[in-house]
Every structure is written in C-alpha cells, then in structure tokens.
Amino acid sequence: MSRGTTLRFLATDSRDAALNLATEELLVNTDDGRDVIMLWQNDPVVVVGRHQNTELQVDRAYCADHGIAVVRRLSGGGAVYHDHGNLCYTFITRQTTGRQPDFRQFARPVLEALERLGLRAELSGRNDLMLDGRKFSGLAQYRHGTTLMQHGALLFDTDLSVLGRALKPKRRQLDLLPATPGVASHGARVINLREYLSCSFGEFRDTLAACFTAGAEVEARPLGADERSAADALAQTRYRSAAWNWGQSPHYDLRAEALTTAGTVLLCVALDQAGTINAARLYGDYFEHEPVVDLEEALRGLTPAQVVARAPELKASRFISGIDDRDFAALASALEPA
C-alpha cells in the first residue's frame, strides 16, 4: 500500500465460498473511495476460473461424495481447492489504468510477509507464487471499470491428498510455450507453507494483514446489515446457481487445447453441414481482456482453415490477454474430432 491510502480492512468469519465470493463482487461494485483488503477462509470447495469448463476440471462424483462444494469465481485463471488450511486474500483498488494483468504489485505484500517469517519466495511465470521451485499460490485478477480486484489462496496447511482427488489431472495438450525460463510453473508440484514455517495460522494471517495495511489509513469495518443482505442475495442468485457454476456443455464436433503464454486455452467448435462454424467456445485458465464472447462470435461462419488464415485479423490478443496470433492459429489448425 502507498502511504496515505485509505483502506477498508475486512476479516470475515464466513467459511461459505458462495457468500465470500459474493462479498468480493459486492465490494468491487461498491466504490466508496476506499481500497479494500479482505482475509477469509472457506469450507472444502473447488473454485473454478471464470472461463473454465467445470466438468473438465472437477471430479464431480468425488466432490459430491465428500461434501466438497464447487463454485465459479469472477476472475480467470485455473481451478483451485480450498479448505480450512488455506488463507485467502482479496485486494481491491480503485482508479486503475492499463489493461494487461500485472501481478507484481499485489504479490509484494505476500512476499514481504513471508520474508518477515524467514522465507524468500518469488512470483514465477504468469501468476504463480513459488518456494524452492514449488507452488503455494496462484493469483487471479478481475476488472470492473477502473476497479481492479486481485485475489489468491495461500496453501498453509491444506489436505493435499484431497486436492489431488477433487481436481482432475491435466489432459495431454499441444504445448506452444517457448523454450525459455519463467513460464514453466504449469503443473509444478504444490506445497504447504507449514512445511517451512514454525508459526501458527493466526500468526501467519496477522503478518500478512500487517504487510497489506502498512502505510495506509486503515478502517477495520465488517459487513453492515445491508451489505450482508445484498451479499446473501447475490450468493443465492449467482454463486449457488448450477447454471453459473457448471454452465452448459453442448455438443461440439471439433476441439483443440494448447498451453500458451496466456495460459491453457481450449477451443471447441460445432460445424454445420457445409463445414463452417456455427458455434464456438473458448475455455481455459486465461485472463480476459475484452469479452471473449465477441471473439467466439467472430468465428461463426468461418471454416477452421479460414480461422487459421485470418488469425491476424481476428486479433485474439484483444480478448485473451497475452495470447499470440500465431498461437491462436496453431490452436485452430490442431482442431480434431471431439
């Protein structure tokens, strides 16, 4: 935080993922001129990214049998598992400029907190926090006008055996990543910070809070009655909705998946009798720039070969942050029967 900033600090006692994600959205949309830091925990839940196909990411039967909720968040990025051993944080700031995701500024308080506790971690690749080459958090962002929200879930003492069962393993995919360092964190083995720290969960949480609020004028304010009522309503209509959390998975004729510098991107298309695309969906753990639905609509009426040829005109990077036109063309050229 920069000195002189007015900051609302909220440490919620809710462990309901739907309510916590609704609270995030409410605070994003309520601009009272204050930045916000929220610390929170969830009961066991898989939280999937905004653009992911939930069925492909989550072991539905295992989650149902073990009482693990499944909820979709507003931000992009990949699916994660939370339980009481996770510490989640949300940072919301107003009047931002620029559109490309930049995780460095808001990762700094997390890294500073760990340094105070004797650990030197780093931000690696696109959005991973790493320690000794192993991942303990992935970061995600969401923008609403000039308001930016960044959040992350820090693995402190999570049941990693459940994490491994609740999330489906990654499938074989076309790898379009350049052979350069700094983008190889995908699939990295995860760790709990408890392996390295002797402090309690409470001490860890307090240290993180101190680093996020350093230099700011802090107002510790829980949700008011009206805010809680609005968050409850939003949780019910969006975050407990099967349509939001699982979505529609219609039949597609062709599909291709690629690992790019923008993240994992899955292209699914349905063809008409003439072989042209009449429906397209772009799933993945990427971050959205402009609405991806507009890119999906632009593919309608084209053949897969025309998508490849016209990739520079389609300007996929306008919609998917960080993707290369050549990578999008390679993805389309790799389409095969679903």
Coordinates of C-alpha atoms in Angstrom, one line a residue:
M1 CA 0.0 0.0 0.0
S2 CA 1.2 3.5 -0.7
R3 CA 1.4 5.9 2.3
G4 CA -1.8 7.9 2.9
T5 CA -4.1 5.5 1.2
T6 CA -7.5 4.9 2.9
L7 CA -8.1 1.2 3.3
R8 CA -11.0 -0.8 4.5
F9 CA -9.9 -4.0 6.2
L10 CA -12.4 -6.9 6.5
A11 CA -11.6 -10.2 8.1
T12 CA -14.7 -12.2 7.5
D13 CA -15.8 -15.1 9.7
S14 CA -17.8 -16.7 6.9
R15 CA -16.5 -20.0 5.5
D16 CA -19.2 -20.2 2.9
A17 CA -17.4 -19.9 -0.5
A18 CA -20.5 -18.7 -2.3
L19 CA -21.0 -15.9 0.3
N20 CA -17.4 -15.0 0.3
L21 CA -17.2 -14.7 -3.5
A22 CA -20.5 -12.7 -3.4
T23 CA -18.9 -10.4 -0.8
E24 CA -15.9 -9.8 -3.2
E25 CA -18.3 -8.9 -6.0
L26 CA -20.3 -6.6 -3.8
L27 CA -17.2 -4.8 -2.6
V28 CA -15.9 -4.4 -6.2
N29 CA -19.2 -2.8 -7.3
T30 CA -19.5 -0.5 -4.2
D31 CA -17.0 2.3 -4.7
D32 CA -16.8 4.5 -1.6
G33 CA -13.4 5.7 -2.5
R34 CA -11.6 3.2 -0.3
D35 CA -9.4 0.4 -1.3
V36 CA -10.3 -2.9 0.4
I37 CA -8.3 -5.9 1.8
M38 CA -10.3 -8.9 2.8
L39 CA -8.9 -12.0 4.5
W40 CA -11.1 -15.1 4.5
Q41 CA -11.3 -18.9 4.6
N42 CA -13.6 -21.5 3.0
D43 CA -15.0 -24.8 3.9
P44 CA -13.9 -27.5 1.5
V45 CA -14.6 -26.2 -2.0
V46 CA -13.2 -26.3 -5.6
V47 CA -13.2 -22.8 -7.0
V48 CA -13.0 -22.8 -10.8
G49 CA -11.9 -19.9 -13.0
R50 CA -14.4 -17.7 -14.9
H51 CA -13.7 -19.2 -18.4
Q52 CA -13.2 -22.9 -17.4
N53 CA -15.3 -25.9 -18.3
T54 CA -16.1 -27.1 -14.9
E55 CA -16.8 -30.7 -16.0
L56 CA -13.3 -30.9 -17.4
Q57 CA -11.6 -29.6 -14.2
V58 CA -13.6 -31.2 -11.3
D59 CA -14.2 -34.8 -10.3
R60 CA -17.9 -34.2 -9.7
A61 CA -18.6 -37.6 -8.1
Y62 CA -15.7 -37.3 -5.7
C63 CA -16.7 -33.8 -4.6
A64 CA -20.3 -34.9 -4.1
D65 CA -19.3 -37.9 -2.1
H66 CA -17.0 -35.9 0.2
G67 CA -19.2 -32.8 0.7
I68 CA -16.9 -30.5 -1.4
A69 CA -18.7 -27.6 -2.9
V70 CA -18.0 -26.3 -6.4
V71 CA -18.2 -22.6 -7.1
R72 CA -17.1 -20.4 -10.1
R73 CA -15.4 -17.1 -9.4
L74 CA -15.4 -13.8 -11.4
S75 CA -11.7 -13.9 -12.3
G76 CA -9.9 -16.0 -14.8
G77 CA -7.1 -18.5 -14.0
G78 CA -7.3 -22.2 -13.0
A79 CA -9.3 -24.3 -10.7
V80 CA -8.1 -24.5 -7.0
Y81 CA -9.0 -26.4 -3.9
H82 CA -9.7 -24.6 -0.6
D83 CA -10.2 -26.0 2.9
H84 CA -9.5 -24.6 6.4
G85 CA -5.8 -24.8 5.7
N86 CA -6.0 -22.1 3.1
L87 CA -5.7 -18.4 3.8
C88 CA -7.5 -16.4 1.0
Y89 CA -7.0 -12.7 0.5
T90 CA -8.7 -10.2 -1.7
F91 CA -7.3 -6.8 -2.6
I92 CA -9.5 -4.2 -4.4
T93 CA -8.1 -0.9 -5.6
R94 CA -9.8 1.9 -7.5
Q95 CA -8.9 4.2 -10.4
T96 CA -6.5 1.8 -12.1
T97 CA -5.1 2.3 -15.5
G98 CA -3.8 -0.2 -18.0
R99 CA -5.4 -3.4 -19.1
Q100 CA -2.7 -6.1 -19.0
P101 CA -2.7 -8.2 -15.9
D102 CA 0.3 -7.3 -13.7
F103 CA 0.5 -9.4 -10.5
R104 CA 3.8 -8.0 -9.2
Q105 CA 2.4 -5.0 -7.2
F106 CA -0.2 -7.0 -5.2
A107 CA 2.0 -10.1 -4.8
R108 CA 4.6 -7.9 -3.0
P109 CA 2.8 -7.8 0.4
V110 CA 2.6 -11.7 0.4
L111 CA 6.3 -12.0 -0.4
E112 CA 7.1 -9.4 2.3
A113 CA 5.1 -11.3 4.9
L114 CA 7.0 -14.5 4.1
E115 CA 10.3 -12.7 4.3
R116 CA 9.4 -11.4 7.8
L117 CA 8.8 -15.0 8.7
G118 CA 12.2 -16.1 7.3
L119 CA 11.2 -17.3 3.8
R120 CA 12.3 -16.0 0.4
A121 CA 9.6 -16.8 -2.2
E122 CA 9.1 -15.4 -5.7
L123 CA 6.5 -14.6 -8.3
S124 CA 7.2 -17.0 -11.2
G125 CA 5.8 -17.4 -14.7
R126 CA 2.5 -15.7 -15.3
N127 CA 0.9 -15.7 -11.8
D128 CA 2.4 -18.4 -9.5
L129 CA 3.9 -17.8 -6.1
M130 CA 6.8 -20.3 -5.6
L131 CA 9.1 -21.5 -2.9
D132 CA 12.0 -23.8 -3.7
G133 CA 10.5 -24.4 -7.1
R134 CA 7.1 -25.5 -5.8
K135 CA 3.9 -23.6 -5.9
F136 CA 2.0 -22.5 -2.9
S137 CA -0.4 -20.0 -4.5
G138 CA -1.8 -18.9 -7.8
L139 CA -3.1 -15.3 -8.3
A140 CA -6.0 -14.0 -10.3
Q141 CA -7.5 -10.7 -11.3
Y142 CA -10.8 -9.2 -12.3
R143 CA -11.6 -5.7 -13.6
H144 CA -14.8 -3.7 -13.3
G145 CA -14.4 -0.3 -15.0
T146 CA -11.4 1.3 -13.3
T147 CA -11.6 -1.0 -10.2
L148 CA -9.2 -3.9 -10.0
M149 CA -9.5 -6.9 -7.8
Q150 CA -6.7 -9.3 -7.2
H151 CA -7.1 -12.4 -5.0
G152 CA -5.2 -15.5 -4.1
A153 CA -5.4 -18.6 -1.9
L154 CA -2.3 -19.4 0.1
L155 CA -1.6 -23.1 0.9
F156 CA -0.7 -23.1 4.6
D157 CA -1.8 -26.5 5.8
T158 CA -4.2 -27.8 3.2
D159 CA -5.0 -31.5 2.8
L160 CA -3.1 -32.1 -0.5
S161 CA -4.4 -35.6 -0.9
V162 CA -7.9 -34.3 -1.2
L163 CA -6.7 -31.5 -3.5
G164 CA -5.3 -34.2 -5.8
R165 CA -8.5 -36.1 -5.9
A166 CA -11.0 -33.2 -6.3
L167 CA -9.2 -31.8 -9.3
K168 CA -9.0 -33.8 -12.5
P169 CA -5.5 -34.3 -13.9
K170 CA -4.5 -32.2 -16.9
R171 CA -5.0 -33.8 -20.2
R172 CA -2.4 -34.1 -23.0
Q173 CA -2.3 -30.8 -24.9
L174 CA -0.4 -29.0 -27.6
D175 CA 2.5 -27.2 -25.9
L176 CA 3.1 -23.8 -27.6
L177 CA 5.3 -22.4 -24.8
P178 CA 8.7 -21.1 -26.0
A179 CA 11.7 -22.9 -24.5
T180 CA 12.6 -20.0 -22.2
P181 CA 12.7 -19.8 -18.4
G182 CA 9.9 -18.2 -16.5
V183 CA 6.9 -19.9 -17.9
A184 CA 7.5 -23.4 -16.7
S185 CA 5.4 -23.3 -13.5
H186 CA 2.4 -25.0 -15.0
G187 CA 2.0 -28.4 -13.4
A188 CA 4.5 -27.6 -10.7
R189 CA 4.2 -29.6 -7.5
V190 CA 2.3 -27.7 -4.8
I191 CA 3.4 -27.4 -1.2
N192 CA 2.1 -26.2 2.1
L193 CA 3.9 -23.3 3.7
R194 CA 3.6 -25.1 7.0
E195 CA 6.4 -27.3 5.8
Y196 CA 8.7 -24.3 6.2
L197 CA 7.1 -22.2 8.9
S198 CA 7.0 -22.7 12.6
C199 CA 4.4 -20.1 13.3
S200 CA 0.7 -20.7 13.8
F201 CA -2.0 -20.0 11.2
G202 CA -3.1 -17.0 13.2
E203 CA 0.4 -15.5 13.3
F204 CA 0.7 -16.1 9.6
R205 CA -2.6 -14.3 9.0
D206 CA -1.6 -11.4 11.2
T207 CA 1.7 -10.9 9.5
L208 CA 0.0 -10.9 6.1
A209 CA -2.5 -8.3 7.3
A210 CA 0.3 -6.1 8.6
C211 CA 2.1 -6.2 5.3
F212 CA -1.1 -5.4 3.3
T213 CA -2.0 -2.4 5.5
A214 CA 1.5 -1.0 6.0
G215 CA 1.5 2.8 5.4
A216 CA -2.3 3.0 5.0
E217 CA -5.0 4.7 7.0
V218 CA -7.0 1.6 8.0
E219 CA -10.6 1.3 8.8
A220 CA -11.5 -2.1 10.2
R221 CA -15.1 -2.5 9.2
P222 CA -17.1 -5.7 8.9
L223 CA -20.1 -6.0 6.6
G224 CA -23.1 -3.9 7.6
A225 CA -26.6 -5.4 7.8
D226 CA -27.5 -4.0 4.3
E227 CA -24.2 -5.3 2.8
R228 CA -24.7 -8.7 4.3
S229 CA -28.3 -8.9 2.9
A230 CA -27.1 -7.9 -0.5
A231 CA -24.2 -10.4 -0.4
D232 CA -26.6 -13.2 0.7
A233 CA -28.9 -12.4 -2.2
L234 CA -26.0 -12.4 -4.7
A235 CA -24.7 -15.6 -3.3
Q236 CA -28.1 -17.2 -3.9
T237 CA -28.7 -15.9 -7.4
R238 CA -25.2 -16.4 -8.8
Y239 CA -22.8 -18.4 -6.7
R240 CA -25.2 -21.1 -5.7
S241 CA -26.6 -21.4 -9.2
A242 CA -25.8 -24.6 -11.2
A243 CA -26.0 -22.5 -14.4
W244 CA -23.2 -20.3 -13.2
N245 CA -21.1 -22.9 -11.5
W246 CA -21.4 -25.7 -14.1
G247 CA -22.7 -24.0 -17.2
Q248 CA -23.8 -25.6 -20.4
S249 CA -21.7 -28.2 -22.1
P250 CA -23.4 -28.6 -25.6
H251 CA -22.1 -31.0 -28.2
Y252 CA -19.1 -29.8 -30.2
D253 CA -17.7 -31.5 -33.3
L254 CA -14.0 -30.4 -33.0
R255 CA -11.7 -29.4 -30.2
A256 CA -8.1 -28.5 -29.6
E257 CA -6.3 -27.5 -26.4
A258 CA -3.0 -25.7 -26.1
L259 CA -0.6 -24.4 -23.4
T260 CA 0.4 -20.9 -24.3
T261 CA 2.0 -17.9 -22.6
A262 CA -1.6 -16.8 -22.0
G263 CA -2.4 -20.0 -20.1
T264 CA -4.3 -23.1 -21.2
V265 CA -6.8 -22.4 -24.0
L266 CA -9.4 -25.0 -25.2
L267 CA -11.2 -24.2 -28.4
C268 CA -14.4 -26.2 -29.1
V269 CA -16.5 -25.7 -32.3
A270 CA -19.7 -27.1 -33.8
L271 CA -20.0 -27.3 -37.5
D272 CA -22.9 -27.0 -39.9
Q273 CA -23.4 -29.3 -42.9
A274 CA -21.2 -27.1 -45.0
G275 CA -18.3 -27.4 -42.6
T276 CA -18.5 -23.9 -41.3
I277 CA -18.5 -23.0 -37.6
N278 CA -22.0 -22.3 -36.2
A279 CA -20.9 -22.2 -32.5
A280 CA -17.6 -21.8 -30.7
R281 CA -16.5 -21.7 -27.1
L282 CA -13.1 -20.8 -25.7
Y283 CA -12.4 -22.3 -22.3
G284 CA -9.3 -22.1 -20.2
D285 CA -7.4 -20.6 -17.3
Y286 CA -6.5 -17.5 -19.3
F287 CA -7.4 -13.9 -18.3
E288 CA -9.9 -11.9 -20.3
H289 CA -9.0 -8.6 -21.9
E290 CA -12.2 -7.7 -23.8
P291 CA -15.3 -10.0 -23.7
V292 CA -14.2 -13.4 -25.2
V293 CA -17.8 -14.0 -26.3
D294 CA -17.1 -11.4 -29.1
L295 CA -14.2 -13.5 -30.4
E296 CA -16.3 -16.6 -30.2
E297 CA -19.0 -14.8 -32.3
A298 CA -16.3 -13.7 -34.8
L299 CA -15.6 -17.4 -35.6
R300 CA -19.1 -18.1 -36.7
G301 CA -19.4 -18.6 -40.4
L302 CA -15.7 -19.4 -40.9
T303 CA -14.2 -22.8 -41.6
P304 CA -11.4 -23.9 -39.3
A305 CA -9.0 -23.3 -42.2
Q306 CA -10.3 -19.8 -42.6
V307 CA -9.7 -19.2 -38.8
V308 CA -6.1 -20.2 -39.3
A309 CA -5.7 -17.9 -42.3
R310 CA -7.4 -15.0 -40.7
A311 CA -5.9 -15.2 -37.3
P312 CA -4.1 -11.9 -37.6
E313 CA -7.4 -10.2 -38.5
L314 CA -9.2 -11.8 -35.6
K315 CA -6.8 -10.2 -33.1
A316 CA -7.3 -12.8 -30.4
S317 CA -4.9 -10.8 -28.1
R318 CA -7.7 -8.2 -27.8
F319 CA -9.8 -10.7 -26.0
I320 CA -7.3 -13.2 -24.3
S321 CA -4.6 -11.4 -22.5
G322 CA -1.2 -12.3 -23.7
I323 CA -2.0 -14.8 -26.5
D324 CA -0.1 -14.6 -29.7
D325 CA -1.8 -14.6 -33.1
R326 CA 0.4 -17.5 -34.2
D327 CA -0.6 -19.5 -31.2
F328 CA -4.3 -18.9 -31.9
A329 CA -3.7 -20.0 -35.5
A330 CA -1.9 -23.1 -34.3
L331 CA -4.7 -23.9 -31.9
A332 CA -7.3 -23.7 -34.7
S333 CA -5.1 -25.8 -37.0
A334 CA -4.9 -28.5 -34.4
L335 CA -8.7 -29.0 -34.2
E336 CA -9.7 -32.7 -34.2
P337 CA -12.9 -34.7 -33.6
A338 CA -14.1 -34.1 -30.0

